[in-house]
XYZ file of C-alpha atoms in Angstrom:
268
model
C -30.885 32.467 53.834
C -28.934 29.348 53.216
C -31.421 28.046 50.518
C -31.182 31.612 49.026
C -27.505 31.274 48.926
C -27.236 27.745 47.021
C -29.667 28.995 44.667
C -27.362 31.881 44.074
C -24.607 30.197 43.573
C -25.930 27.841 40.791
C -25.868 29.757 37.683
C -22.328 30.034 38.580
C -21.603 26.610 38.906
C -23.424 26.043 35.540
C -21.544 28.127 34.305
C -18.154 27.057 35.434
C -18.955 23.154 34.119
C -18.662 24.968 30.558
C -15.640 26.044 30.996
C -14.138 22.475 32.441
C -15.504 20.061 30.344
C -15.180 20.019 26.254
C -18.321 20.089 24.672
C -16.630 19.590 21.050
C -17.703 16.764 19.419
C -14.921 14.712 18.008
C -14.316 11.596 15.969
C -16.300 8.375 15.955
C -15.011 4.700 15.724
C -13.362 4.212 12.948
C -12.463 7.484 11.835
C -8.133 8.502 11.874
C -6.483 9.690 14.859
C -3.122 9.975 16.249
C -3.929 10.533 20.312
C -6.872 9.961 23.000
C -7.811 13.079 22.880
C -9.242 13.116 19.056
C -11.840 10.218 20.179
C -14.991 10.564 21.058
C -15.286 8.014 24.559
C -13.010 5.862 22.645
C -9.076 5.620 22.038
C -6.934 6.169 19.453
C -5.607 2.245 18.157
C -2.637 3.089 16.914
C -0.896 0.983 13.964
C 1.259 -1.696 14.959
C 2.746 -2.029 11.572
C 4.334 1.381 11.564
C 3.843 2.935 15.738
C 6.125 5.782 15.577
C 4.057 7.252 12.446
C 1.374 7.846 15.566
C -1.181 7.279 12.985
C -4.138 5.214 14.026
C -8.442 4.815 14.066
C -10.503 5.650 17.196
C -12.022 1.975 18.713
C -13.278 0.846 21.999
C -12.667 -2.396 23.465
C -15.035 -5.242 23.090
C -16.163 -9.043 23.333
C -18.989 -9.148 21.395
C -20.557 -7.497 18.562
C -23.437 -6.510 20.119
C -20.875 -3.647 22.754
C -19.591 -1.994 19.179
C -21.858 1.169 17.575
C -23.066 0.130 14.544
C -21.943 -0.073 11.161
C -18.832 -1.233 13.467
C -18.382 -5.128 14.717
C -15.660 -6.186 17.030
C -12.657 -7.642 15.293
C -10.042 -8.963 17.844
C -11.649 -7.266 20.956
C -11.768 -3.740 18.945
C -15.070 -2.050 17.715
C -13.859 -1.555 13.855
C -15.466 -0.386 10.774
C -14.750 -2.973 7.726
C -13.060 -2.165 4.771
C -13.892 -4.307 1.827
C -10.780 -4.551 -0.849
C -10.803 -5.250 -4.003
C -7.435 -6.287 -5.738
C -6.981 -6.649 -9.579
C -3.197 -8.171 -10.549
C -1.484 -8.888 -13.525
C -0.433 -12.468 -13.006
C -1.175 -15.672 -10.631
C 0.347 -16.306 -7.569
C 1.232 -19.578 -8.298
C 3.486 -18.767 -11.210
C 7.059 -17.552 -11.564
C 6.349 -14.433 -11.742
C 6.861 -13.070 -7.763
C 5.780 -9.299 -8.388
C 2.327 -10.778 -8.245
C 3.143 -13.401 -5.482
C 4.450 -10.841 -3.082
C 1.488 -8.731 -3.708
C -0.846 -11.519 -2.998
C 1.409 -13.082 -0.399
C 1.497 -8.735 1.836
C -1.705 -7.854 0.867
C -3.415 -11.521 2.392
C -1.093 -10.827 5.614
C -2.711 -7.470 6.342
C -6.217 -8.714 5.941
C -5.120 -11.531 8.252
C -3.417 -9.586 10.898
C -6.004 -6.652 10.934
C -9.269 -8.329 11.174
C -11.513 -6.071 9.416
C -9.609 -6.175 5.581
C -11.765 -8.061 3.676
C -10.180 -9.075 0.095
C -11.290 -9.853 -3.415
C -9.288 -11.254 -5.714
C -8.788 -10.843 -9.532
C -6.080 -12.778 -10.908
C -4.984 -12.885 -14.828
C -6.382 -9.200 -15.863
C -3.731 -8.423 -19.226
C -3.393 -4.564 -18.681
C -5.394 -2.292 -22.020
C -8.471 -3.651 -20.978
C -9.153 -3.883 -17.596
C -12.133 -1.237 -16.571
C -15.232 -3.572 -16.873
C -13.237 -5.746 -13.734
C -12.175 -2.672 -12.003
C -15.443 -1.068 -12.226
C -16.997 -5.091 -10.852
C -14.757 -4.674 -8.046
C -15.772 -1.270 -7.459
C -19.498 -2.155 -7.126
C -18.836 -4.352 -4.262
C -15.714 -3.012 -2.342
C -14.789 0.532 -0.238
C -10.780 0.479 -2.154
C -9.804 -1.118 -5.240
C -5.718 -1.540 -5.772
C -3.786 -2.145 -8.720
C -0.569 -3.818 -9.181
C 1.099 -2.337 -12.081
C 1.427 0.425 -13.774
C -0.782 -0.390 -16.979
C -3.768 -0.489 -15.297
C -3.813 3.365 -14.004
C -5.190 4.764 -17.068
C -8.236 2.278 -16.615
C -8.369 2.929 -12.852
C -8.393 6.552 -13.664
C -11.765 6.491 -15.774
C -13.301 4.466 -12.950
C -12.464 6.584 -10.344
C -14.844 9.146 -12.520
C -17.775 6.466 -12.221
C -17.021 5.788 -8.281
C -16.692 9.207 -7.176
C -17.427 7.184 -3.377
C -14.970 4.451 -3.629
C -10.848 5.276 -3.434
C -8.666 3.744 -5.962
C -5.326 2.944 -6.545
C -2.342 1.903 -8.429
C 0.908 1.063 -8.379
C 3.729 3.787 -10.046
C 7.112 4.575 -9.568
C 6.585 7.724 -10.234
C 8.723 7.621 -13.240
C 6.767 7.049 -16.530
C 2.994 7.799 -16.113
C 1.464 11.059 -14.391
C -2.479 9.619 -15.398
C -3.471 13.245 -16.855
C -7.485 13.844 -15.456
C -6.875 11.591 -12.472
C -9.939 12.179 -9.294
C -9.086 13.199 -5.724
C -10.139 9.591 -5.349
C -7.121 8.447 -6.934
C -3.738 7.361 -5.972
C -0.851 5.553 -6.470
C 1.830 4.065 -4.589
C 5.714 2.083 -4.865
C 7.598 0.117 -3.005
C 11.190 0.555 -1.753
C 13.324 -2.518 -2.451
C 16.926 -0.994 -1.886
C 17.282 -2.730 1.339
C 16.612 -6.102 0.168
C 18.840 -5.915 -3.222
C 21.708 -4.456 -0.435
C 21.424 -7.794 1.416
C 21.028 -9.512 -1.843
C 24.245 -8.098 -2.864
C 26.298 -8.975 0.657
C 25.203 -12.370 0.269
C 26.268 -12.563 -3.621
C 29.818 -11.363 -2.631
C 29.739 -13.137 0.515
C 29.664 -16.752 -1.760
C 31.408 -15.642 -4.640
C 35.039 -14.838 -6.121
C 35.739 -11.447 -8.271
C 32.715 -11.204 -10.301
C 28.997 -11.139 -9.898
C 26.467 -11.027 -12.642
C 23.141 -9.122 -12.358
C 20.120 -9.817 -14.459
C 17.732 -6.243 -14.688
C 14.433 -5.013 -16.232
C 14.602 -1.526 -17.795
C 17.107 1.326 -17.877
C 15.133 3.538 -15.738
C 15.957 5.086 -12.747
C 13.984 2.643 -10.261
C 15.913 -0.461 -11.442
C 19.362 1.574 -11.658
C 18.908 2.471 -8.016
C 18.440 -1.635 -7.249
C 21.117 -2.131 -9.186
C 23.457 0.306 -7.209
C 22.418 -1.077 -4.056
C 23.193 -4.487 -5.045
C 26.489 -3.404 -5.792
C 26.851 -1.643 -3.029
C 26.162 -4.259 -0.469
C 28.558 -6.234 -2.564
C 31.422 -4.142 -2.474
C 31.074 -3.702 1.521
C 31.823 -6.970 1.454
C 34.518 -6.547 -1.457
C 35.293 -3.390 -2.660
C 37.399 -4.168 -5.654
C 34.086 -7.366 -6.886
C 32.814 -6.145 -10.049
C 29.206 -6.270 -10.813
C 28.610 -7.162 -14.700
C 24.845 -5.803 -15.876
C 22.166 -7.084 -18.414
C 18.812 -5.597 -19.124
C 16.061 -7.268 -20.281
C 13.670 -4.183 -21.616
C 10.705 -5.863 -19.378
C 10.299 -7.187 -16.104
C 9.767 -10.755 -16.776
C 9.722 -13.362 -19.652
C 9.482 -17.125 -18.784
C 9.536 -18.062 -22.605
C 11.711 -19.450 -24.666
C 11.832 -16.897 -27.296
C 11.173 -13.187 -26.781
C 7.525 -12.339 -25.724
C 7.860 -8.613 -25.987
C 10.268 -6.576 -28.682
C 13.397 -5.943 -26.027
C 15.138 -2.606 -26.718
C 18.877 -3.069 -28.271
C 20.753 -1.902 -25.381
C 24.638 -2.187 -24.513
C 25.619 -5.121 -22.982
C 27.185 -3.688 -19.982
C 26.999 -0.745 -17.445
């Protein structure tokens, strides 16, 4: 009678055990998450560049390479997938020119501080003609990134070739819209209000009644630095006055004009 009993009882304990433990299969190393709970007998590494976003990529601890599920390796005791990079910029990062510098300078400190970012570097590439490097960098790398706005239309027409690979480009959002852009590509900017604020405290903060400001175009973007800089100048001085020149490009290290510079008033 007691045998006869347990043996009743278990198809009901069978089928309780479906009803307290999640059969759902969820996400695998590597893959985004933003809690525990989306990772399949791992946890959810959340960025530490940005940790209230709660945006992150399911890992499991590690020491060696061998405890990680392949394609994954451990990276700084975390089982991570790598991401291969490619970067094509405009200039060199030795050079005057710091748009390409701080690229270099951001994108190297990721790879560094993340493990798994592997980067390859294409320095020099004059915008107009750029798709047989983009589509080289593309054969070899998961993401290839752009630093200026002349290369989208290029990165656009490889995206079509790569339909695998995720591009992208830097835009401001203000000139280009890249008409038959892929889901595989994107663009991004960069906020720089905060640091042309302090730039402008520290302006007022060493000089009299007058501050001079040298800008690239008259386009929204560079307006808004513009303002800022003022701004953080006049919280320092309300009555300074902030004196304006544009340029009509965003550098020029020569001594005579590289590019034809729109006539534009002297002040504003």
């Amino acid at each position: 009678l007691r045998t006869s009993a347990l043996l009743l009882g278990i198809p009901w304990l069978v089928g309780s055990c479906s009803l307290v433990l999640d059969s759902s299969i969820k996400k695998a190393v590597g893959e985004p998450c933003s809690a525990d709970t989306e990772c399949q007998a791992a946890k959810c590494l959340l960025s530490s560049f940005a940790p209230t976003e709660k945006t992150g990529v399911c890992s499991v601890s590690c020491s060696a390479a061998s405890d990680c599920p392949a394609p994954s390796t451990c990276v700084k005791q975390q089982c991570q997938l790598p991401l291969t990079v490619g970067v094509a910029m405009t200039g060199f990062p030795g050079e005057l020119e710091g748009w390409t510098v701080a690229h270099n300078d951001s994108l190297q400190a990721t790879s560094d501080a993340l493990g798994y970012v592997k980067l390859e570097k294409k320095f020099g590439l004059t915008p107009g003609n750029v798709l047989p490097d983009v589509k080289d960098l593309a054969a070899r790398n998961q993401v290839v990134i752009g630093n200026t706005v002349d290369y989208g239309d290029d990165f656009v027409a490889a995206a079509k070739l790569f339909p695998d690979k995720k591009f992208l480009v830097v835009n401001d959002g203000v000139r280009y819209e890249y008409p038959g852009r892929t889901p595989n590509f994107s663009t991004y900017w960069v906020h720089r209000e905060q640091a042309w604020y302090i730039a402008g405290k520290v302006a007022a903060a060493n000089g009299r009644k007058r501050l001079g400001v040298i800008s690239a175009f008259i386009n929204p973007d560079c307006i808004r630095d513009v303002n800022a800089f003022t701004l953080g100048a006049r919280s320092v001085d309300p009555t300074i006055v902030v004196e304006v020149r544009h340029m009509g490009f965003w550098f020029d290290i020569d001594t005579v004009p590289t590019y034809p510079y729109p006539q534009i008033s002297p002040t504003s």
